[in-house]
Coordinates of C-alpha atoms and ligand atoms in Angstrom, one line a residue:
M13 CA 108.7 64.7 -26.9
T14 CA 108.3 64.9 -23.1
N15 CA 105.1 63.7 -21.6
R16 CA 104.2 67.3 -20.7
Q17 CA 104.5 68.4 -24.2
S18 CA 102.3 65.6 -25.3
E19 CA 99.7 66.7 -22.8
I20 CA 99.6 70.4 -23.6
S21 CA 99.9 71.4 -27.2
I22 CA 100.7 75.0 -26.1
F23 CA 103.7 73.9 -24.0
D24 CA 106.2 74.4 -26.9
Q25 CA 104.7 77.8 -27.8
L26 CA 105.1 78.9 -24.2
L27 CA 108.7 77.6 -24.1
D28 CA 109.5 79.5 -27.3
H29 CA 107.8 82.6 -25.9
T30 CA 110.2 82.5 -22.9
K31 CA 113.0 83.3 -25.4
E32 CA 111.2 86.4 -26.5
I33 CA 110.4 87.5 -22.9
N34 CA 114.1 87.0 -21.8
T35 CA 115.0 89.7 -24.3
L36 CA 112.6 92.2 -22.8
H37 CA 113.1 94.4 -19.7
M38 CA 110.0 95.4 -17.8
K39 CA 111.3 99.0 -17.6
D40 CA 111.0 99.2 -21.4
L41 CA 107.6 97.5 -21.4
F42 CA 106.4 100.3 -19.1
K43 CA 108.1 103.0 -21.2
N44 CA 106.5 101.7 -24.4
D45 CA 103.0 101.2 -23.0
P46 CA 101.7 104.0 -20.8
D47 CA 98.6 101.9 -20.2
R48 CA 100.4 98.9 -18.8
Y49 CA 99.0 99.4 -15.3
E50 CA 95.5 100.0 -16.7
K51 CA 95.7 96.7 -18.6
F52 CA 97.3 94.6 -15.9
H53 CA 95.4 95.3 -12.7
L54 CA 92.0 94.3 -11.3
S55 CA 89.9 94.5 -8.2
A56 CA 87.8 91.8 -6.5
A57 CA 86.3 91.2 -3.1
G58 CA 88.0 94.3 -1.6
L59 CA 91.4 93.5 -3.0
L60 CA 93.3 95.3 -5.7
L61 CA 95.9 93.3 -7.6
D62 CA 98.5 95.1 -9.7
Y63 CA 100.3 92.5 -11.7
S64 CA 101.8 94.9 -14.2
K65 CA 105.3 94.5 -12.8
N66 CA 105.6 90.9 -14.1
R67 CA 107.6 89.6 -17.0
I68 CA 104.7 89.3 -19.3
T69 CA 103.2 90.8 -22.4
D70 CA 99.7 90.5 -23.9
K71 CA 100.9 87.4 -25.7
T72 CA 102.1 85.8 -22.5
L73 CA 98.7 86.1 -21.0
T74 CA 96.9 84.9 -24.1
L75 CA 99.1 81.8 -24.2
L76 CA 98.8 81.1 -20.4
I77 CA 95.0 81.5 -20.6
K78 CA 95.0 79.1 -23.6
M79 CA 96.9 76.6 -21.4
A80 CA 94.4 77.0 -18.7
E81 CA 91.6 76.3 -21.1
E82 CA 93.4 73.3 -22.5
C83 CA 93.8 71.9 -19.0
H84 CA 90.0 72.2 -18.5
L85 CA 90.4 74.7 -15.6
K86 CA 86.8 75.8 -15.9
Q87 CA 85.5 72.3 -15.5
A88 CA 87.9 71.7 -12.6
I89 CA 86.5 74.7 -10.8
T90 CA 83.0 73.5 -11.3
D91 CA 84.0 70.1 -10.1
M92 CA 85.3 71.4 -6.8
F93 CA 82.3 73.7 -6.2
T94 CA 79.9 70.9 -6.9
G95 CA 81.4 68.3 -4.6
K96 CA 83.1 66.0 -7.2
R97 CA 85.8 63.7 -5.7
I98 CA 88.7 65.7 -7.0
N99 CA 91.0 64.6 -4.2
T100 CA 91.6 61.4 -6.2
T101 CA 94.3 59.7 -4.1
E102 CA 92.0 59.9 -1.0
N103 CA 88.8 59.6 -3.0
R104 CA 87.3 62.7 -1.4
P105 CA 85.5 65.8 -2.4
V106 CA 87.2 69.1 -1.5
L107 CA 84.6 71.3 0.1
H108 CA 86.2 74.0 2.2
I109 CA 84.2 76.2 -0.1
A110 CA 80.9 74.8 1.4
L111 CA 81.9 76.1 4.8
R112 CA 81.6 79.6 3.5
N113 CA 78.7 79.0 1.1
R114 CA 76.8 82.0 2.4
D115 CA 73.8 81.7 0.0
N116 CA 73.4 78.3 1.5
H117 CA 72.6 76.6 -1.8
P118 CA 72.7 72.8 -1.6
I119 CA 76.0 71.1 -2.2
L120 CA 75.6 67.4 -2.7
V121 CA 77.9 64.6 -1.7
D122 CA 76.6 61.2 -2.6
G123 CA 73.2 62.8 -3.1
K124 CA 73.1 64.4 0.4
D125 CA 73.2 68.1 1.0
V126 CA 76.2 68.9 3.3
M127 CA 74.8 72.4 4.2
P128 CA 72.5 71.4 7.1
E129 CA 75.3 69.7 9.0
I130 CA 77.7 72.7 8.3
N131 CA 75.1 75.1 9.6
R132 CA 74.3 73.0 12.6
V133 CA 78.0 73.0 13.7
L134 CA 78.3 76.7 13.0
D135 CA 75.3 77.3 15.3
K136 CA 76.9 75.2 18.0
M137 CA 80.1 77.2 17.6
H138 CA 78.0 80.4 17.9
S139 CA 76.3 79.4 21.1
F140 CA 79.5 78.1 22.7
S141 CA 81.7 81.0 21.7
D142 CA 79.1 83.5 23.0
K143 CA 79.1 81.7 26.4
I144 CA 82.9 81.8 26.7
R145 CA 82.9 85.5 25.6
N146 CA 80.1 86.6 27.9
G147 CA 81.4 84.7 30.9
S148 CA 78.4 82.4 31.2
W149 CA 80.4 79.2 30.6
L150 CA 81.9 78.5 34.0
G151 CA 84.9 76.3 34.9
A152 CA 84.6 73.5 37.4
T153 CA 85.0 75.9 40.3
G154 CA 82.5 78.4 39.0
K155 CA 85.0 80.9 37.5
C156 CA 84.8 82.4 34.0
I157 CA 87.3 81.3 31.4
T158 CA 90.3 83.7 30.9
D159 CA 92.6 81.6 28.8
V160 CA 91.9 79.5 25.7
V161 CA 94.5 77.0 24.6
N162 CA 94.2 75.4 21.2
I163 CA 96.2 72.2 21.0
G164 CA 96.7 71.0 17.5
I165 CA 99.3 70.9 14.8
G166 CA 99.7 71.7 11.0
G167 CA 96.3 72.5 9.6
S168 CA 94.7 72.3 13.0
D169 CA 97.0 75.0 14.3
L170 CA 98.3 77.3 11.6
G171 CA 95.0 78.7 10.4
P172 CA 93.5 79.9 13.7
K173 CA 96.9 81.0 14.9
M174 CA 97.5 83.1 11.8
A175 CA 93.9 84.5 11.8
I176 CA 93.9 85.5 15.5
D177 CA 97.1 87.4 14.9
A178 CA 95.7 89.0 11.7
L179 CA 92.5 90.0 13.5
Y180 CA 94.1 90.8 16.8
Y181 CA 92.7 94.3 16.7
Y182 CA 89.2 92.8 16.9
K183 CA 90.0 90.3 19.7
T184 CA 88.2 90.5 23.0
D185 CA 90.4 91.9 25.8
A186 CA 88.8 89.5 28.3
L187 CA 90.6 86.4 27.0
N188 CA 94.1 85.2 26.2
F189 CA 94.7 82.9 23.3
R190 CA 97.5 80.4 23.2
F191 CA 98.6 77.7 20.8
V192 CA 100.4 74.5 21.6
S193 CA 101.6 72.4 18.6
N194 CA 105.1 71.2 19.1
I195 CA 105.8 67.8 20.7
D196 CA 108.8 69.5 22.4
G197 CA 107.6 69.5 26.0
T198 CA 108.7 73.1 26.3
D199 CA 105.7 74.3 24.3
I200 CA 103.1 72.9 26.6
V201 CA 105.1 73.4 29.8
E202 CA 105.8 77.1 29.1
T203 CA 102.1 77.6 28.1
L204 CA 100.7 76.0 31.2
K205 CA 103.0 78.2 33.3
K206 CA 100.9 81.1 32.1
C207 CA 97.5 79.5 32.8
H208 CA 95.4 78.7 35.8
P209 CA 93.5 75.4 35.7
E210 CA 90.3 77.0 37.1
T211 CA 90.1 79.5 34.2
T212 CA 91.6 77.7 31.3
L213 CA 89.7 76.1 28.4
F214 CA 91.6 73.6 26.2
I215 CA 90.4 73.1 22.6
I216 CA 91.8 69.8 21.3
S217 CA 91.8 70.3 17.5
S218 CA 92.6 67.2 15.5
K219 CA 90.7 66.0 12.4
T220 CA 91.8 62.4 12.9
F221 CA 92.3 62.5 16.7
T222 CA 95.2 60.2 16.2
T223 CA 98.0 62.7 15.8
Q224 CA 100.9 61.9 18.1
E225 CA 101.9 65.5 18.9
T226 CA 98.4 66.7 19.6
L227 CA 97.3 63.7 21.7
T228 CA 100.5 63.8 23.7
N229 CA 100.1 67.5 24.4
A230 CA 96.4 67.0 25.2
K231 CA 97.3 64.2 27.7
T232 CA 99.8 66.4 29.5
A233 CA 97.2 69.2 29.6
R234 CA 94.6 66.8 30.9
S235 CA 96.9 65.5 33.7
W236 CA 97.8 69.0 34.7
L237 CA 94.1 69.9 35.0
V238 CA 93.0 66.6 36.7
E239 CA 95.9 66.9 39.2
K240 CA 94.6 70.3 40.3
L241 CA 90.8 70.0 39.9
G242 CA 90.0 66.3 39.7
E243 CA 88.6 64.1 36.9
E244 CA 85.1 65.7 37.0
A245 CA 86.6 69.1 35.9
V246 CA 87.5 67.8 32.4
S247 CA 84.0 68.4 30.9
K248 CA 84.2 72.1 31.8
H249 CA 87.7 72.6 30.6
F250 CA 88.1 70.4 27.5
V251 CA 86.4 70.5 24.2
A252 CA 87.4 68.8 20.9
V253 CA 87.2 69.7 17.2
S254 CA 87.4 66.5 15.2
T255 CA 85.9 64.1 12.7
N256 CA 86.5 61.2 15.0
T257 CA 83.8 60.9 17.7
E258 CA 85.1 57.6 19.0
G259 CA 88.7 58.9 19.4
V260 CA 87.3 62.0 21.2
R261 CA 85.2 59.8 23.6
S262 CA 88.1 57.4 24.3
F263 CA 90.3 60.4 25.1
G264 CA 87.8 61.3 27.8
I265 CA 86.0 64.2 26.2
D266 CA 82.2 64.0 26.1
P267 CA 81.1 64.0 22.4
E268 CA 78.6 66.6 23.6
N269 CA 81.6 68.9 23.8
M270 CA 82.8 68.0 20.3
F271 CA 82.6 70.2 17.3
E272 CA 82.5 68.2 14.1
F273 CA 84.0 68.7 10.8
W274 CA 84.3 66.3 7.9
D275 CA 86.6 64.4 5.6
F276 CA 85.9 66.7 2.8
V277 CA 87.7 69.5 4.6
G278 CA 91.5 69.2 4.3
G279 CA 93.6 70.2 7.3
R280 CA 95.2 73.1 5.6
Y281 CA 91.8 74.3 4.3
S282 CA 90.1 74.0 7.7
L283 CA 90.3 77.5 9.2
W284 CA 86.7 78.0 8.0
S285 CA 85.4 75.0 9.9
A286 CA 85.2 74.3 13.7
I287 CA 89.0 74.4 13.6
G288 CA 88.3 78.1 13.6
L289 CA 86.6 77.8 17.0
S290 CA 89.4 79.7 18.9
L291 CA 89.2 82.4 16.3
M292 CA 85.4 82.7 16.7
I293 CA 85.8 83.0 20.5
A294 CA 88.5 85.7 19.9
I295 CA 86.6 87.9 17.5
G296 CA 83.0 86.9 18.0
Y297 CA 80.5 85.1 15.7
D298 CA 79.5 88.1 13.6
R299 CA 83.1 88.9 12.6
F300 CA 83.8 85.2 12.0
I301 CA 80.8 85.3 9.6
D302 CA 82.3 88.4 8.0
M303 CA 85.4 86.5 7.3
L304 CA 83.4 83.7 5.7
E305 CA 81.6 86.4 3.6
G306 CA 84.9 87.8 2.3
A307 CA 86.0 84.3 1.3
Y308 CA 82.6 83.7 -0.3
E309 CA 82.9 86.9 -2.4
M310 CA 86.3 85.6 -3.6
D311 CA 84.8 82.2 -4.3
K312 CA 82.0 83.8 -6.5
H313 CA 84.6 85.9 -8.3
F314 CA 86.7 82.8 -8.9
Q315 CA 83.8 80.9 -10.3
E316 CA 82.3 83.7 -12.4
A317 CA 85.0 86.0 -13.8
S318 CA 86.5 85.3 -17.2
F319 CA 90.1 84.0 -16.9
D320 CA 91.6 87.3 -18.0
Q321 CA 89.8 89.2 -15.2
N322 CA 90.1 86.5 -12.6
M323 CA 92.4 87.2 -9.7
P324 CA 93.2 83.7 -8.5
V325 CA 93.5 82.4 -12.1
L326 CA 95.9 85.2 -13.1
M327 CA 98.0 84.7 -10.0
G328 CA 98.1 81.0 -10.5
L329 CA 99.0 81.4 -14.2
L330 CA 101.8 83.8 -13.2
G331 CA 103.0 81.2 -10.6
I332 CA 103.2 78.6 -13.4
W333 CA 104.9 81.0 -15.8
Y334 CA 107.7 81.6 -13.3
T335 CA 108.1 78.1 -11.9
T336 CA 107.6 75.9 -14.9
Y337 CA 108.7 78.2 -17.8
L338 CA 111.2 80.8 -16.4
G339 CA 112.8 78.5 -13.9
A340 CA 112.0 80.2 -10.6
E341 CA 112.6 77.9 -7.6
S342 CA 111.1 80.1 -4.9
Y343 CA 108.4 82.6 -4.2
A344 CA 108.3 85.4 -1.6
V345 CA 105.1 86.6 0.2
L346 CA 105.8 90.0 1.8
P347 CA 103.0 91.4 3.9
Y348 CA 103.6 95.1 4.9
D349 CA 101.2 94.7 7.8
E350 CA 102.4 93.5 11.2
Y351 CA 99.0 91.8 11.7
L352 CA 99.9 89.5 8.8
S353 CA 103.2 88.3 10.3
R354 CA 102.1 84.7 10.3
L355 CA 100.7 84.8 6.8
P356 CA 103.9 83.5 5.1
A357 CA 104.1 80.5 7.5
Y358 CA 100.4 79.8 6.9
L359 CA 100.9 80.0 3.1
Q360 CA 104.0 77.8 3.3
Q361 CA 101.7 75.0 4.4
L362 CA 98.9 75.9 2.0
D363 CA 101.2 76.1 -1.0
M364 CA 104.0 73.7 -0.3
E365 CA 101.9 70.9 1.2
S366 CA 99.4 71.3 -1.6
N367 CA 101.7 71.6 -4.6
G368 CA 105.0 70.1 -3.4
K369 CA 104.3 67.0 -5.6
S370 CA 106.2 65.2 -8.3
I371 CA 103.6 62.6 -9.3
K372 CA 100.8 63.5 -11.7
K373 CA 97.2 62.4 -11.1
T374 CA 97.9 59.7 -13.7
G375 CA 100.5 58.1 -11.3
K376 CA 103.4 59.1 -13.6
S377 CA 106.2 61.4 -12.7
V378 CA 106.1 65.0 -13.8
D379 CA 108.9 66.3 -16.1
Y380 CA 108.4 69.9 -15.2
K381 CA 108.8 72.0 -12.1
T382 CA 105.8 72.2 -9.7
G383 CA 105.2 74.1 -6.4
P384 CA 107.9 76.6 -5.4
I385 CA 109.6 77.2 -2.1
L386 CA 107.6 79.9 -0.3
F387 CA 109.1 82.3 2.3
G388 CA 108.6 85.7 3.6
V389 CA 108.3 88.0 6.7
A390 CA 106.2 91.0 7.5
G391 CA 106.9 94.6 6.9
T392 CA 110.2 96.2 6.2
N393 CA 112.1 93.7 8.3
G394 CA 113.0 91.6 5.3
Q395 CA 114.5 94.6 3.6
H396 CA 117.2 94.6 6.2
S397 CA 118.0 91.0 5.6
F398 CA 117.2 88.7 2.7
Y399 CA 115.9 91.3 0.1
Q400 CA 119.6 91.7 -0.9
L401 CA 119.3 88.3 -2.6
I402 CA 116.0 89.2 -4.3
H403 CA 117.5 92.4 -5.7
Q404 CA 121.0 91.3 -6.6
G405 CA 121.3 87.5 -6.2
T406 CA 121.3 84.9 -8.9
H407 CA 117.8 83.5 -8.3
L408 CA 114.6 84.7 -9.9
I409 CA 112.2 85.2 -7.0
P410 CA 108.7 86.5 -7.9
A411 CA 107.3 88.3 -4.9
D412 CA 103.8 89.3 -3.7
F413 CA 103.8 92.6 -1.8
I414 CA 100.6 93.0 0.4
A415 CA 99.5 96.1 2.3
P416 CA 96.6 98.0 3.8
I417 CA 96.1 101.7 2.7
Y418 CA 95.0 102.6 6.3
S419 CA 96.6 101.3 9.4
L420 CA 94.4 100.2 12.3
N421 CA 97.0 101.9 14.4
E422 CA 97.8 105.2 12.6
T423 CA 100.7 106.6 14.6
G424 CA 102.7 109.6 13.5
D425 CA 104.4 108.9 10.2
H426 CA 104.7 105.2 10.7
H427 CA 102.2 104.1 8.1
D428 CA 103.3 106.6 5.4
I429 CA 106.9 105.4 5.9
L430 CA 105.7 101.8 5.7
L431 CA 103.8 102.5 2.5
A432 CA 106.7 104.4 0.9
N433 CA 108.8 101.3 1.4
F434 CA 106.0 99.0 0.2
I435 CA 105.8 101.0 -3.1
A436 CA 109.5 101.5 -3.5
Q437 CA 110.6 97.9 -3.3
P438 CA 108.6 96.6 -6.3
E439 CA 109.6 99.7 -8.2
A440 CA 113.3 99.1 -7.4
L441 CA 113.0 95.4 -8.3
M442 CA 111.4 96.3 -11.6
K443 CA 113.6 99.2 -12.7
G444 CA 116.9 98.4 -11.2
K445 CA 119.8 100.8 -11.6
T446 CA 122.1 100.9 -14.6
P447 CA 125.9 101.6 -14.6
D448 CA 125.2 104.8 -16.6
E449 CA 122.8 106.1 -13.9
L450 CA 125.5 105.3 -11.3
K451 CA 128.1 107.1 -13.4
A452 CA 125.9 110.1 -13.7
E453 CA 125.6 110.2 -9.9
G454 CA 129.4 110.3 -9.7
V455 CA 129.9 106.7 -8.3
K456 CA 133.5 105.6 -8.6
D457 CA 134.1 103.2 -11.5
E458 CA 135.4 100.4 -9.4
L459 CA 132.1 100.4 -7.4
I460 CA 129.8 100.5 -10.3
P461 CA 129.4 96.7 -10.8
F462 CA 128.5 96.3 -7.1
K463 CA 126.1 99.1 -7.0
S464 CA 124.3 98.1 -10.2
F465 CA 120.9 96.5 -10.1
E466 CA 119.8 94.6 -13.2
G467 CA 116.1 95.0 -12.3
N468 CA 113.5 93.2 -14.3
R469 CA 112.5 91.3 -11.1
P470 CA 108.8 90.5 -11.0
S471 CA 106.3 91.2 -8.3
N472 CA 102.5 91.4 -7.7
T473 CA 101.1 94.2 -5.5
I474 CA 98.0 93.5 -3.4
L475 CA 96.3 96.5 -1.8
F476 CA 93.3 96.7 0.4
D477 CA 91.7 99.5 2.6
K478 CA 92.3 98.1 6.0
M479 CA 92.6 94.8 7.7
T480 CA 89.1 93.4 8.5
P481 CA 87.7 89.9 8.9
R482 CA 86.2 90.3 5.4
V483 CA 89.5 91.2 3.8
L484 CA 91.3 88.4 5.5
G485 CA 88.7 85.9 4.2
A486 CA 89.1 87.2 0.7
L487 CA 92.9 87.2 0.9
I488 CA 93.1 83.6 2.2
A489 CA 90.5 82.4 -0.4
L490 CA 92.6 84.1 -3.1
Y491 CA 95.7 82.1 -2.2
E492 CA 93.7 78.9 -1.8
H493 CA 92.3 79.3 -5.3
K494 CA 95.7 80.3 -6.8
V495 CA 97.2 77.1 -5.4
F496 CA 94.2 75.2 -6.8
V497 CA 94.7 76.7 -10.3
E498 CA 98.4 75.7 -10.3
G499 CA 97.6 72.2 -9.2
V500 CA 95.0 71.7 -11.9
I501 CA 97.4 72.8 -14.6
W502 CA 100.3 70.8 -13.2
N503 CA 97.9 67.9 -13.1
I504 CA 98.7 67.0 -9.5
D505 CA 96.5 66.2 -6.5
S506 CA 96.8 69.4 -4.4
F507 CA 94.7 67.9 -1.6
D508 CA 96.7 64.9 -0.5
Q509 CA 99.9 65.0 1.6
W510 CA 101.5 61.5 1.4
G511 CA 104.9 63.1 1.6
V512 CA 104.5 63.6 5.4
E513 CA 103.9 59.9 6.1
L514 CA 107.3 58.3 5.8
G515 CA 108.9 60.4 8.5
K516 CA 106.0 59.7 10.8
Q517 CA 106.3 55.9 10.3
L518 CA 110.1 56.0 11.0
A519 CA 109.6 58.0 14.1
K520 CA 107.2 55.4 15.4
A521 CA 109.8 52.7 14.8
I522 CA 112.6 54.7 16.4
L523 CA 110.8 55.6 19.6
P524 CA 111.1 52.2 21.2
E525 CA 114.7 52.0 20.0
L526 CA 115.5 55.2 21.9
K527 CA 113.9 53.8 25.1
N528 CA 115.6 50.4 25.1
K529 CA 119.4 50.1 25.2
N530 CA 119.3 46.5 24.1
Q531 CA 117.1 46.9 21.1
I532 CA 119.1 45.9 17.9
L533 CA 119.5 48.7 15.4
E534 CA 119.2 47.9 11.7
H535 CA 119.4 51.4 10.2
D536 CA 122.2 52.9 8.2
S537 CA 125.4 53.7 10.1
S538 CA 124.6 57.3 10.6
T539 CA 121.1 56.7 12.0
N540 CA 122.4 53.8 14.2
A541 CA 125.1 56.0 15.6
L542 CA 122.8 58.9 16.4
I543 CA 120.3 56.6 18.2
K544 CA 123.2 55.0 20.2
I545 CA 124.7 58.4 21.3
I546 CA 121.3 59.7 22.4
R547 CA 120.2 56.6 24.2
E548 CA 123.5 56.0 25.9
K549 CA 123.2 59.5 27.5
R550 CA 119.5 59.4 28.2
L551 CA 119.3 55.9 29.5
K552 CA 122.2 56.2 32.0
Ligands
LIG12 C1 97.0 69.5 6.4 C2 97.6 68.3 6.9 C3 98.2 68.3 8.3 C4 97.2 68.1 9.4 C5 98.0 67.8 10.7 C6 97.1 67.6 11.8 O1 96.4 69.6 5.3 O2 96.7 67.2 6.7 O3 98.9 69.5 8.5 O4 96.4 69.2 9.5 O5 98.8 66.7 10.5 O6 96.2 66.5 11.6 P1 95.0 66.3 12.6 O7 94.1 67.5 12.5 O8 94.4 65.0 12.1 O9 95.6 66.2 14.0

């Protein structure tokens, strides 16, 4: 008996059930049950999820829901929402949900309500973002700000960058927004070329305020500003978002110009916190609040709906079904909305950093597959490249198709054509095309194997009216909770990220070796050789 089987009594039944499912084609499931869509769709927080094109039956769902119950998912949800220390390896509560707790009910950590602090920072963001937007915050030489540069990386970059793109339609025309994350000097140098020191505001976003990339980029930006405007200009052109007041102070930013967040907000869950400051400046306070409201609505749905009517729970269970039971290795997220271009990159971090784990909360190794490899691009672009593999390749790749019914830029036939493709792809993946159908169309015998599609390839379809801050909030919260559901059932800590540490440590050790020709190298032969080649050229 594997350790997973000993933990979940239903594991064997689910494994057995895969044999049954593998004999079924979705095309027949639709043919035999005209109500399949009716049964397998639901709406919440402005989103419609059609999950009927999945390789499931009523029995699959019954078993998956039993599994969720057996893994105490309900209790785990309550634990998160009430501030229990569910991030066990870091001994922290997980309270991004408190940042959008719009009914403001108390959420206690060690007996203290976190809401007053959250509201205080939100108010501070409100007043600051208003000043930047209405031009009353002046730079050191008395000019209004025209360019906002967020310097941060990972969770301190991807969220606001994705959301400003997603809500670009609502962005003020008076300001440009730029993001610098990469330690590659090209990123900051090319960004600074587009900015003028008198009218640029830098937001240094770093939870720890120790991140090498962010601090290095911030120092370069600071020198650029000081060289042009002098030291005293810093307070008008630099603000910080962090949990580390001392770090901010010693960098030379007045803590008065710091927007706090807290250890209970994980980096990849921090869009809702002051890490969203650039977004609030871009779209304004009211729309930022709308985004929080959308997420809050999804939070309520997640807490209150029964599992069989619960969007994040169902999506999480489907994720487990494909990854753990049907052997899928990857997962595509395909937004048919140009504004959501950065969503796949954002979800890559959310999903893969959260559930890319192989050690259970007990400290033992898992003996089942956990988080998948997530990828995707916006619109029909993928159809002209990697969809080939999704349709006819050897991998099972569940996909989420996401689209607005109305475009914010209705232009000629564009949106109808986009939607036609958006509807056609899941249909094609599900139905496929048989050799008989091809024969009837007169396709030559020798081409029939190449032109056949086996179909039976699963997808979810997510529809909403149009892209708004509220919809974006609900959509992101949906994926956060889906990832949470999976983590609970896989029994892993979705909120730590120890896997990123080793590379960081090694880079720290290699940096002095690259800078000193005489330093003795004690790595493997490949690593030694690469260091030598680089340093011999660079230290000439
Ligand atoms: C996210 C991770 C990671 C983090 C960055 C930046 O969950 O923790 O992506 O956000 O490493 O960290 P700082 O905000 O501390 O600079």
